[in-house]
Short mmCIF file of C-alpha atoms in Angstrom, two decimals:
data_model
loop_
_atom_site.label_atom_id
_atom_site.label_comp_id
_atom_site.label_asym_id
_atom_site.label_seq_id
_atom_site.Cartn_x
_atom_site.Cartn_y
_atom_site.Cartn_z
CA MET U 129 -33.23 2.80 4.21
CA PRO U 130 -28.91 2.27 4.86
CA GLN U 131 -27.79 5.68 3.52
CA TYR U 132 -24.71 4.72 4.34
CA ILE U 133 -20.91 2.67 3.56
CA LEU U 134 -18.27 2.43 6.33
CA ALA U 135 -15.11 1.69 4.48
CA LEU U 136 -12.12 1.48 7.40
CA ASP U 137 -8.48 2.59 5.98
CA GLN U 138 -5.92 1.53 8.08
CA GLY U 139 -2.86 2.63 6.70
CA THR U 140 1.07 2.58 7.42
CA THR U 141 1.06 5.20 9.83
CA SER U 142 -2.73 6.48 11.07
CA SER U 143 -6.03 4.83 10.58
CA ARG U 144 -9.39 5.92 8.92
CA ALA U 145 -12.53 5.52 8.81
CA ILE U 146 -15.08 7.37 6.28
CA LEU U 147 -18.27 7.50 5.20
CA PHE U 148 -19.25 7.41 1.52
CA ASP U 149 -22.78 8.10 0.37
CA ARG U 150 -24.69 6.59 -2.66
CA GLN U 151 -22.56 9.19 -5.02
CA GLY U 152 -19.53 8.20 -4.16
CA GLN U 153 -19.28 11.27 -2.01
CA VAL U 154 -17.19 12.07 2.05
CA ALA U 155 -20.29 12.84 4.81
CA ALA U 156 -17.54 12.63 7.28
CA CYS U 157 -14.37 11.57 7.88
CA ALA U 158 -12.42 10.13 11.60
CA GLN U 159 -8.36 9.61 11.71
CA GLN U 160 -5.81 8.91 14.38
CA GLU U 161 -1.82 8.29 14.41
CA PHE U 162 -0.51 5.47 15.59
CA PRO U 163 3.19 4.54 16.94
CA GLN U 164 6.08 3.97 15.21
CA HIS U 165 8.69 1.96 16.32
CA PHE U 166 12.22 1.20 15.33
CA PRO U 167 14.20 -1.02 17.64
CA GLN U 168 16.99 -1.47 15.69
CA PRO U 169 18.36 -0.08 12.28
CA GLY U 170 15.84 -1.56 8.88
CA TRP U 171 13.78 -3.04 11.69
CA VAL U 172 9.91 -1.06 11.48
CA GLU U 173 6.96 -2.17 13.97
CA HIS U 174 3.08 -1.41 15.67
CA ASP U 175 1.93 -2.30 18.49
CA ALA U 176 -1.63 -4.56 16.51
CA LEU U 177 -4.23 -3.11 19.53
CA ASP U 178 -2.99 -0.15 18.74
CA ILE U 179 -3.80 -0.66 14.88
CA TRP U 180 -7.41 -1.90 16.14
CA THR U 181 -7.89 0.45 18.82
CA SER U 182 -6.91 2.67 16.48
CA GLN U 183 -9.27 1.47 13.68
CA LEU U 184 -12.65 1.28 16.36
CA ALA U 185 -12.05 4.50 17.41
CA CYS U 186 -12.05 6.37 14.03
CA ALA U 187 -14.48 3.78 12.75
CA ARG U 188 -17.32 5.15 16.46
CA GLN U 189 -16.32 9.12 15.97
CA VAL U 190 -17.58 8.88 12.19
CA VAL U 191 -21.16 7.68 12.95
CA LYS U 192 -21.52 10.15 15.86
CA GLN U 193 -20.12 12.86 13.54
CA ALA U 194 -22.13 12.45 11.32
CA GLY U 195 -25.65 11.87 13.58
CA ILE U 196 -26.65 8.92 11.87
CA LYS U 197 -27.36 5.35 13.88
CA ALA U 198 -25.71 2.14 13.47
CA GLY U 199 -28.62 1.30 11.29
CA GLN U 200 -27.82 3.72 8.81
CA VAL U 201 -24.90 1.95 7.08
CA ALA U 202 -25.37 -0.90 4.52
CA ALA U 203 -22.38 -2.30 4.84
CA ILE U 204 -18.54 -2.58 6.50
CA GLY U 205 -15.63 -1.74 3.67
CA ILE U 206 -11.84 -2.36 4.78
CA ALA U 207 -8.10 -1.12 2.90
CA ASN U 208 -5.37 -2.12 4.30
CA GLN U 209 -1.74 -1.29 4.66
CA ARG U 210 -0.50 -4.73 3.05
CA GLU U 211 2.17 -7.43 3.78
CA SER U 212 2.38 -6.57 7.41
CA THR U 213 2.41 -9.15 9.78
CA ILE U 214 0.69 -10.51 12.97
CA VAL U 215 0.42 -13.18 14.77
CA TRP U 216 -1.26 -13.53 17.32
CA ASP U 217 -3.62 -16.61 19.43
CA ARG U 218 -6.54 -18.80 18.32
CA ALA U 219 -8.10 -18.56 21.47
CA THR U 220 -7.67 -14.91 23.14
CA GLY U 221 -7.30 -12.54 20.06
CA GLU U 222 -3.52 -11.51 21.58
CA PRO U 223 -1.51 -11.43 19.24
CA ILE U 224 2.40 -13.08 20.29
CA ALA U 225 4.25 -9.64 18.99
CA ARG U 226 4.58 -6.46 17.13
CA ALA U 227 3.42 -6.57 13.74
CA ILE U 228 6.55 -6.61 11.16
CA VAL U 229 5.37 -4.11 9.13
CA TRP U 230 6.35 -4.01 4.70
CA GLN U 231 8.89 -1.83 4.79
CA ASP U 232 10.95 -3.26 7.81
CA ARG U 233 13.95 -4.92 6.48
CA ARG U 234 14.78 -7.73 8.76
CA THR U 235 14.83 -10.52 6.45
CA ALA U 236 17.05 -9.15 3.39
CA GLY U 237 19.91 -11.34 4.33
CA ALA U 238 17.58 -14.76 4.47
CA CYS U 239 16.47 -13.80 0.75
CA ASP U 240 19.86 -13.66 -0.51
CA ARG U 241 20.58 -17.13 0.99
CA LEU U 242 16.59 -18.36 -0.24
CA ARG U 243 18.17 -16.27 -4.45
CA ALA U 244 21.52 -17.55 -3.49
CA GLU U 245 19.92 -21.52 -3.88
CA GLY U 246 18.23 -20.49 -6.62
CA LYS U 247 14.91 -20.49 -4.99
CA ALA U 248 13.60 -16.39 -6.88
CA HIS U 249 11.95 -18.43 -9.51
CA LEU U 250 10.27 -20.90 -8.12
CA VAL U 251 9.02 -17.86 -5.60
CA GLY U 252 8.08 -15.70 -9.02
CA ARG U 253 6.98 -17.79 -11.28
CA SER U 254 3.65 -18.68 -8.19
CA THR U 255 3.45 -15.19 -6.57
CA GLY U 256 4.16 -12.71 -9.48
CA LEU U 257 7.14 -11.33 -7.01
CA GLU U 258 10.22 -10.44 -6.53
CA LEU U 259 11.30 -12.76 -3.17
CA ASP U 260 11.78 -9.47 -0.94
CA ALA U 261 11.96 -9.06 2.22
CA TYR U 262 8.72 -6.43 1.37
CA PHE U 263 6.49 -9.80 1.98
CA SER U 264 5.21 -11.33 4.50
CA ALA U 265 6.36 -15.35 4.31
CA THR U 266 9.81 -14.15 5.35
CA LYS U 267 7.69 -11.92 8.45
CA LEU U 268 6.55 -14.67 9.51
CA ALA U 269 9.05 -16.71 9.73
CA TRP U 270 11.04 -14.85 10.99
CA LEU U 271 8.62 -14.61 14.21
CA LEU U 272 8.32 -18.86 14.42
CA GLU U 273 11.80 -18.50 14.87
CA ASN U 274 12.52 -16.29 17.01
CA VAL U 275 9.82 -15.59 19.44
CA PRO U 276 9.54 -18.50 22.18
CA GLY U 277 7.61 -20.86 22.09
CA ALA U 278 5.45 -18.90 18.21
CA ARG U 279 6.01 -22.76 16.20
CA ALA U 280 5.68 -25.51 18.24
CA ARG U 281 2.02 -23.38 19.15
CA ALA U 282 1.56 -22.68 15.08
CA GLU U 283 2.07 -26.64 14.45
CA ARG U 284 -0.37 -27.09 17.37
CA VAL U 285 -3.05 -24.94 15.62
CA GLU U 286 -2.49 -22.48 18.71
CA LEU U 287 -1.61 -19.78 16.56
CA CYS U 288 -3.24 -17.56 13.61
CA PHE U 289 -1.64 -15.42 11.41
CA GLY U 290 -2.42 -12.54 8.65
CA THR U 291 -2.24 -9.62 7.28
CA VAL U 292 -3.95 -6.98 8.42
CA ASP U 293 -7.02 -7.10 6.67
CA SER U 294 -7.72 -10.30 8.16
CA TRP U 295 -6.65 -9.04 12.06
CA LEU U 296 -9.24 -6.57 11.78
CA VAL U 297 -11.45 -8.63 10.30
CA TYR U 298 -11.38 -11.21 12.65
CA LYS U 299 -11.39 -8.38 15.36
CA LEU U 300 -14.18 -7.29 14.13
CA CYS U 301 -16.83 -10.62 13.71
CA GLY U 302 -14.31 -13.38 14.69
CA ARG U 303 -13.46 -14.42 11.91
CA HIS U 304 -9.75 -16.18 10.08
CA VAL U 305 -9.65 -14.66 6.53
CA THR U 306 -8.46 -11.89 4.05
CA ASP U 307 -8.59 -11.82 0.47
CA VAL U 308 -7.68 -13.26 -3.15
CA SER U 309 -5.55 -8.94 -2.90
CA ASN U 310 -3.89 -9.39 0.74
CA ALA U 311 -3.15 -13.13 -0.39
CA SER U 312 -1.51 -12.39 -3.86
CA ARG U 313 1.09 -10.04 -1.93
CA THR U 314 2.89 -12.48 1.13
CA MET U 315 5.04 -14.67 -1.50
CA LEU U 316 2.31 -17.69 -0.42
CA TYR U 317 -0.23 -17.56 -2.19
CA ASN U 318 -0.12 -18.84 -5.85
CA ILE U 319 -1.58 -16.51 -7.83
CA HIS U 320 -2.11 -18.37 -11.05
CA THR U 321 -4.56 -21.63 -9.30
CA LEU U 322 -5.37 -19.34 -6.95
CA ARG U 323 -4.65 -21.54 -4.12
CA TRP U 324 -2.10 -21.52 -0.94
CA ASP U 325 1.22 -22.89 -1.98
CA PRO U 326 2.81 -25.67 -0.48
CA ALA U 327 5.64 -25.73 -2.66
CA LEU U 328 6.29 -22.68 -1.14
CA LEU U 329 4.82 -23.11 2.56
CA ASP U 330 7.23 -25.49 2.41
CA LEU U 331 9.76 -23.46 1.41
CA PHE U 332 9.80 -21.02 4.34
CA GLY U 333 8.73 -23.09 7.01
CA ILE U 334 5.05 -22.05 7.37
CA PRO U 335 2.33 -24.32 8.84
CA ALA U 336 -0.65 -24.40 6.66
CA ALA U 337 -3.00 -24.65 10.45
CA MET U 338 -1.75 -20.85 10.54
CA LEU U 339 -2.73 -19.74 7.18
CA PRO U 340 -6.54 -17.68 6.51
CA GLU U 341 -9.29 -18.87 4.52
CA VAL U 342 -9.38 -16.77 1.38
CA VAL U 343 -12.94 -14.97 0.23
CA LYS U 344 -13.30 -12.97 -2.85
CA SER U 345 -12.95 -8.86 -2.54
CA SER U 346 -16.09 -8.65 -2.92
CA GLY U 347 -19.73 -10.11 -0.79
CA GLU U 348 -19.75 -10.88 3.51
CA VAL U 349 -16.93 -12.36 5.22
CA GLY U 350 -18.99 -11.59 8.71
CA GLN U 351 -20.98 -9.47 11.15
CA ALA U 352 -19.48 -6.99 12.55
CA HIS U 353 -20.22 -7.52 16.15
CA GLU U 354 -23.47 -5.55 17.95
CA GLU U 355 -21.34 -4.28 20.95
CA TRP U 356 -18.58 -2.17 17.97
CA PHE U 357 -21.58 0.13 17.02
CA GLY U 358 -24.35 -0.67 19.12
CA ARG U 359 -26.10 -2.65 16.15
CA ALA U 360 -24.30 -5.99 13.96
CA ILE U 361 -22.80 -3.90 10.84
CA PRO U 362 -22.03 -6.78 8.25
CA VAL U 363 -18.58 -6.79 6.42
CA THR U 364 -18.55 -6.93 2.29
CA GLY U 365 -15.01 -5.97 0.92
CA ILE U 366 -11.84 -6.69 1.55
CA ALA U 367 -8.82 -5.28 -0.15
CA GLY U 368 -4.85 -4.38 -0.39
CA ASP U 369 -4.90 -0.12 0.02
CA GLN U 370 -3.25 -0.50 -3.27
CA GLN U 371 -5.72 -2.76 -5.23
CA ALA U 372 -8.85 -0.62 -3.10
CA ALA U 373 -7.53 2.96 -4.09
CA THR U 374 -7.49 1.33 -8.48
CA PHE U 375 -10.96 -0.12 -7.69
CA GLY U 376 -11.64 3.49 -5.81
CA GLN U 377 -10.15 5.93 -9.17
CA ALA U 378 -12.88 3.05 -11.71
CA CYS U 379 -9.56 2.32 -13.26
CA TYR U 380 -11.58 -1.12 -14.79
CA ASP U 381 -10.58 -1.27 -18.68
CA LYS U 382 -7.15 -2.78 -19.05
CA GLY U 383 -3.78 -0.30 -19.64
CA MET U 384 -5.50 1.57 -16.94
CA VAL U 385 -3.30 2.89 -14.56
CA LYS U 386 -2.89 4.78 -11.14
CA ASN U 387 -0.59 6.80 -8.62
CA THR U 388 -1.63 5.98 -5.14
CA TYR U 389 0.67 9.00 -3.07
CA GLY U 390 1.11 7.72 0.08
CA THR U 391 3.29 6.54 2.48
CA GLY U 392 4.83 5.40 -0.26
CA CYS U 393 3.99 5.26 -3.67
CA PHE U 394 2.21 1.95 -5.02
CA MET U 395 1.89 2.37 -9.59
CA LEU U 396 -0.55 -0.08 -10.82
CA MET U 397 -1.95 -0.55 -14.16
CA HIS U 398 -5.01 -3.00 -15.41
CA ALA U 399 -3.36 -5.98 -16.96
CA GLY U 400 -6.81 -7.84 -18.06
CA TYR U 401 -7.79 -11.28 -16.54
CA VAL U 402 -4.90 -13.76 -17.15
CA PRO U 403 -1.12 -13.52 -14.97
CA PRO U 404 0.86 -10.69 -16.29
CA VAL U 405 4.43 -11.38 -16.48
CA SER U 406 7.06 -8.23 -16.13
CA ARG U 407 9.91 -8.49 -17.60
CA ASN U 408 11.82 -5.24 -15.92
CA ARG U 409 11.30 -6.51 -12.23
CA LEU U 410 7.64 -4.99 -11.97
CA LEU U 411 5.38 -7.16 -9.68
CA ALA U 412 1.95 -9.39 -10.58
CA THR U 413 -0.55 -9.34 -8.05
CA ILE U 414 -4.31 -9.52 -7.98
CA GLY U 415 -6.52 -6.76 -7.97
CA TRP U 416 -8.92 -8.34 -6.64
CA LYS U 417 -12.30 -10.46 -7.26
CA VAL U 418 -15.59 -9.68 -7.72
CA ASP U 419 -18.64 -11.59 -9.28
CA GLY U 420 -16.20 -14.29 -9.84
CA ARG U 421 -13.48 -13.02 -12.25
CA VAL U 422 -10.32 -12.00 -11.11
CA ASP U 423 -8.21 -8.99 -12.11
CA TYR U 424 -4.63 -8.66 -12.59
CA MET U 425 -2.49 -5.99 -12.27
CA ILE U 426 0.99 -4.94 -13.34
CA GLU U 427 2.47 -3.48 -10.27
CA GLY U 428 5.14 -0.68 -9.59
CA SER U 429 6.54 -0.03 -5.30
CA VAL U 430 7.81 2.54 -4.18
CA PHE U 431 9.20 2.77 -0.01
CA MET U 432 9.03 5.68 0.91
CA GLY U 433 6.77 8.26 -0.96
CA GLY U 434 4.61 11.34 1.37
CA ALA U 435 7.64 10.02 4.39
CA THR U 436 9.93 11.21 3.37
CA VAL U 437 7.88 14.63 4.17
CA GLN U 438 6.99 12.09 6.88
CA TRP U 439 11.02 13.37 7.97
CA LEU U 440 11.76 16.36 6.70
CA ARG U 441 9.36 16.79 9.38
CA ASP U 442 10.45 14.39 12.29
CA GLY U 443 14.27 13.24 11.35
CA LEU U 444 15.27 16.93 10.17
CA GLY U 445 12.94 18.77 11.74
CA ILE U 446 13.00 21.77 8.93
CA ILE U 447 9.59 22.07 9.09
CA ARG U 448 6.80 21.54 12.08
CA GLN U 449 3.71 20.46 8.81
CA SER U 450 3.32 17.75 6.02
CA LYS U 451 1.42 21.21 4.66
CA GLU U 452 4.57 23.65 4.94
CA VAL U 453 6.97 21.18 2.62
CA GLU U 454 4.85 22.86 -0.47
CA PRO U 455 5.86 26.25 0.42
CA LEU U 456 8.82 26.02 1.47
CA ALA U 457 9.78 23.95 -1.98
CA MET U 458 8.07 26.63 -4.15
CA SER U 459 10.23 30.20 -1.69
CA VAL U 460 13.42 28.71 -4.60
CA THR U 461 12.60 28.13 -8.33
CA ASP U 462 14.56 24.87 -8.08
CA SER U 463 16.28 22.65 -6.05
CA GLY U 464 19.27 24.40 -7.29
CA GLY U 465 21.35 20.70 -8.07
CA VAL U 466 20.64 19.19 -5.17
CA MET U 467 19.31 14.71 -5.86
CA LEU U 468 17.68 13.07 -2.63
CA VAL U 469 17.32 9.62 -2.90
CA PRO U 470 15.02 8.75 -0.04
CA ALA U 471 16.73 5.13 -0.25
CA PHE U 472 16.50 4.70 4.35
CA VAL U 473 14.08 1.09 3.96
CA GLY U 474 16.12 0.46 0.23
CA LEU U 475 14.52 0.25 -2.55
CA GLY U 476 11.59 -1.06 -4.33
CA ALA U 477 10.90 -1.80 -7.83
CA PRO U 478 12.84 -1.67 -10.15
CA HIS U 479 16.34 -1.47 -8.87
CA TRP U 480 14.96 -4.32 -5.30
CA ASP U 481 18.14 -3.18 -3.28
CA PRO U 482 17.20 -3.78 0.56
CA TYR U 483 21.09 -2.82 1.21
CA ALA U 484 20.65 1.26 -0.71
CA ARG U 485 20.81 4.24 1.60
CA GLY U 486 18.69 7.48 1.75
CA THR U 487 21.60 9.31 0.06
CA ILE U 488 22.19 13.63 -1.14
CA VAL U 489 23.93 15.00 -3.41
CA GLY U 490 24.98 17.84 -4.80
CA MET U 491 24.64 19.48 -2.22
CA THR U 492 26.56 23.60 -2.10
CA ARG U 493 26.91 26.35 0.73
CA GLY U 494 24.32 27.92 -1.12
CA THR U 495 22.32 24.41 -0.33
CA THR U 496 19.07 25.77 2.44
CA ALA U 497 16.38 24.46 3.70
CA ALA U 498 14.54 25.07 0.34
CA HIS U 499 16.98 22.62 -1.88
CA ILE U 500 16.52 19.87 0.34
CA ALA U 501 12.63 20.02 0.58
CA ARG U 502 11.94 20.40 -3.48
CA ALA U 503 14.64 17.93 -3.53
CA ALA U 504 12.06 15.78 -1.44
CA LEU U 505 9.49 16.07 -3.11
CA GLU U 506 10.56 15.85 -6.37
CA ALA U 507 12.76 11.89 -4.94
CA ILE U 508 8.63 11.06 -4.99
CA ALA U 509 8.43 12.06 -8.51
CA TYR U 510 11.53 10.49 -9.36
CA GLN U 511 11.05 6.97 -8.55
CA SER U 512 6.76 7.11 -9.67
CA ALA U 513 8.49 8.34 -13.57
CA GLU U 514 10.43 4.88 -13.07
CA LEU U 515 8.27 2.66 -12.25
CA LEU U 516 5.56 3.94 -15.76
CA GLU U 517 8.73 3.52 -18.11
CA ALA U 518 9.48 -0.15 -16.21
CA MET U 519 5.26 -0.63 -17.29
CA GLN U 520 5.95 0.91 -20.76
CA LYS U 521 7.86 -1.22 -21.50
CA ASP U 522 5.60 -4.26 -20.09
CA ALA U 523 2.75 -3.15 -21.58
CA ALA U 524 1.39 -3.86 -25.14
CA CYS U 525 -0.51 -0.48 -25.18
CA PRO U 526 1.26 3.26 -24.57
CA VAL U 527 -0.36 4.94 -21.21
CA THR U 528 -2.67 7.67 -21.93
CA GLU U 529 -3.15 9.40 -18.28
CA VAL U 530 -2.02 7.99 -15.02
CA ARG U 531 -4.72 9.24 -12.78
CA ALA U 532 -2.99 10.05 -8.89
CA ASP U 533 -4.66 9.54 -5.44
CA GLY U 534 -2.47 9.80 -1.63
CA GLY U 535 -2.38 13.06 0.04
CA ALA U 536 0.79 13.75 -1.33
CA ALA U 537 -1.52 14.16 -4.72
CA ARG U 538 -3.17 16.75 -3.25
CA ASN U 539 0.23 18.65 -3.46
CA ASP U 540 0.42 20.98 -6.69
CA LEU U 541 4.04 21.46 -7.06
CA LEU U 542 4.62 17.57 -6.38
CA MET U 543 2.04 16.72 -9.71
CA GLN U 544 2.99 19.09 -11.68
CA PHE U 545 6.78 17.96 -11.32
CA GLN U 546 5.69 14.43 -12.06
CA ALA U 547 3.41 14.89 -14.89
CA ASP U 548 6.37 16.89 -16.59
CA LEU U 549 9.05 13.57 -15.74
CA LEU U 550 6.57 11.19 -17.28
CA GLY U 551 5.18 13.38 -19.76
CA VAL U 552 1.95 11.68 -19.78
CA PRO U 553 -1.10 13.92 -17.65
CA VAL U 554 -1.50 13.16 -14.35
CA VAL U 555 -5.22 13.70 -13.39
CA ARG U 556 -6.55 13.80 -9.90
CA PRO U 557 -10.38 13.28 -8.91
CA LYS U 558 -12.25 15.01 -7.31
CA VAL U 559 -11.76 12.66 -4.11
CA THR U 560 -8.76 11.62 -3.28
CA GLU U 561 -9.30 9.55 -0.28
CA THR U 562 -10.16 6.58 -3.19
CA THR U 563 -8.58 3.85 -0.83
CA ALA U 564 -11.57 4.27 1.33
CA LEU U 565 -13.37 5.04 -1.42
CA GLY U 566 -12.16 1.40 -3.48
CA ALA U 567 -12.91 -0.62 -0.22
CA ALA U 568 -16.60 1.22 -0.15
CA TYR U 569 -17.15 0.61 -3.75
CA LEU U 570 -15.98 -3.20 -3.31
CA ALA U 571 -18.62 -3.37 0.13
CA GLY U 572 -21.67 -1.86 -1.59
CA LEU U 573 -21.64 -3.26 -4.76
CA ALA U 574 -21.98 -7.06 -2.14
CA THR U 575 -25.31 -5.60 -0.67
CA GLY U 576 -26.76 -3.83 -4.11
CA PHE U 577 -26.05 -0.18 -2.19
CA TRP U 578 -24.68 0.25 -5.93
CA THR U 579 -25.66 -2.26 -8.54
CA SER U 580 -22.22 -2.42 -11.43
CA ARG U 581 -18.74 -1.14 -11.73
CA GLU U 582 -20.53 0.68 -14.51
CA GLU U 583 -22.42 2.42 -12.10
CA ILE U 584 -19.49 3.26 -10.23
CA ALA U 585 -17.10 4.79 -13.34
CA ALA U 586 -20.01 6.98 -13.75
CA LEU U 587 -19.29 8.54 -10.19
CA TRP U 588 -15.96 9.22 -11.25
CA ARG U 589 -14.39 12.76 -12.15
CA ALA U 590 -11.53 14.46 -12.18
CA GLU U 591 -10.87 17.83 -10.61
CA ARG U 592 -7.03 19.17 -11.78
CA ARG U 593 -6.20 18.07 -15.09
CA PHE U 594 -2.02 18.84 -15.01
CA GLU U 595 -0.35 18.39 -19.08
CA PRO U 596 3.44 17.39 -19.20
CA GLY U 597 4.95 21.40 -20.02
CA MET U 598 8.95 20.25 -19.90
CA PRO U 599 10.98 20.14 -22.91
CA LEU U 600 11.72 16.01 -23.37
CA GLU U 601 15.72 17.11 -24.01
CA ARG U 602 14.95 18.23 -20.32
CA ARG U 603 13.84 15.89 -18.92
CA ALA U 604 16.40 13.24 -20.20
CA ALA U 605 18.64 15.00 -18.49
CA LEU U 606 17.30 15.39 -15.14
CA MET U 607 16.31 11.29 -15.12
CA ALA U 608 19.72 10.86 -16.43
CA ARG U 609 21.17 13.40 -13.39
CA TRP U 610 18.33 10.28 -10.71
CA THR U 611 19.88 8.13 -11.97
CA ARG U 612 23.20 8.32 -11.20
CA ALA U 613 22.32 9.73 -7.93
CA VAL U 614 20.69 5.94 -7.39
CA ALA U 615 23.40 4.72 -8.08
CA HIS U 616 25.37 6.28 -5.32
CA ALA U 617 22.88 4.75 -2.63
CA LYS U 618 22.85 1.29 -3.59
CA GLY U 619 24.64 -1.13 -1.89
CA TRP U 620 25.89 1.24 1.13
CA ALA U 621 24.44 -0.91 4.16
CA GLU U 622 27.27 -3.57 4.56
CA HIS U 623 25.37 -7.25 4.85
#
């Protein structure tokens, strides 16, 4: 009997593959970083073939590392960076250009023009999203207009559009599909009718024939070809990375909240079974579709989370490895009044300012690399605190805890400061790879590897609980200072 689920966790800066056993524990893990391309200021691109080759290599490596045969893998689940946009030749499978990454801001001007034409309401009403360059629609429109011959080829049904999940399924199985959670992030999918929206396709000039079939999040979509693992393995789970992490954190009841500290930070609250409406510039999005039922979420998105630490490493060079940031930040008692606003690719929720840029304020002659490192970590927490504040205003019920995951959730200094700012406990699970775990759970539910959400929820275990200890007055003063710093970052880039 198969004893494992293989989860493919395709992220913004790296591809990972993790084997999970029946207890939801990690049996083997492999990871590969792949190149990032920044051809112009505000542009972020990936080579889609780098995504595929790194992901396949990791998947093969964990099977080998665990010393098992492909027949011992019950199914494959996929979690992926969302909104990133890929167009490829339907016949050859070759990308027609680099993928435009979710962080890319090149279409901010197009969004401004549509907003000036009064189209933001149409987008929000149908999709639950802000009219923003973050999402896939304007990226796809840009590729159709700027890659020679692309529009004519699309209209001849020669091209496929997909987010990263679609791309991986196409390469693994030869099918052109996406799940509802990823479809809901394209700015083309109506979360009320659960259909591609004809009015939005017309607005953005997208030929419907390019679009993938939309499937549920848990259920077989195809068989990974025998050539990849020596035996065909069913692909039975798909979700965008943040929805997958929410599923992996067992946030199955209305009002439960998780925050993922990855490249960006993404806070999701379970909102029930009808599309929610945010009055505080958060997003309404589909969490997953399982057993015929759609679960909806309210989401807040921070574009620069752990990527801020990468910038300290690769941009400033004040650390050599990301893990060095915590001891460096702890070498000082506080940030010395320094505030770092990491708006390197604009600001996400609740500001939605594509023209904001990274800013450091409050420096003196006494400012050191340690103060900047601490300010960088604290910036991650400040941004997430803004999200929870907006979420609490939207929600009918108070938030009692936040379940944290992602690479930066292993940072104790950050987690304690986050609890202090939020004023509610932050709980770190024993398994912090919850994005991959959620993809595994979705895949396993479809095959009977796990039988129910209740069984999965019983597997969730807390590793550490960070209790808030900061006085309310201090918390309010710090958030007020953060608001002042953000004001300096807003609207900086010319447009």
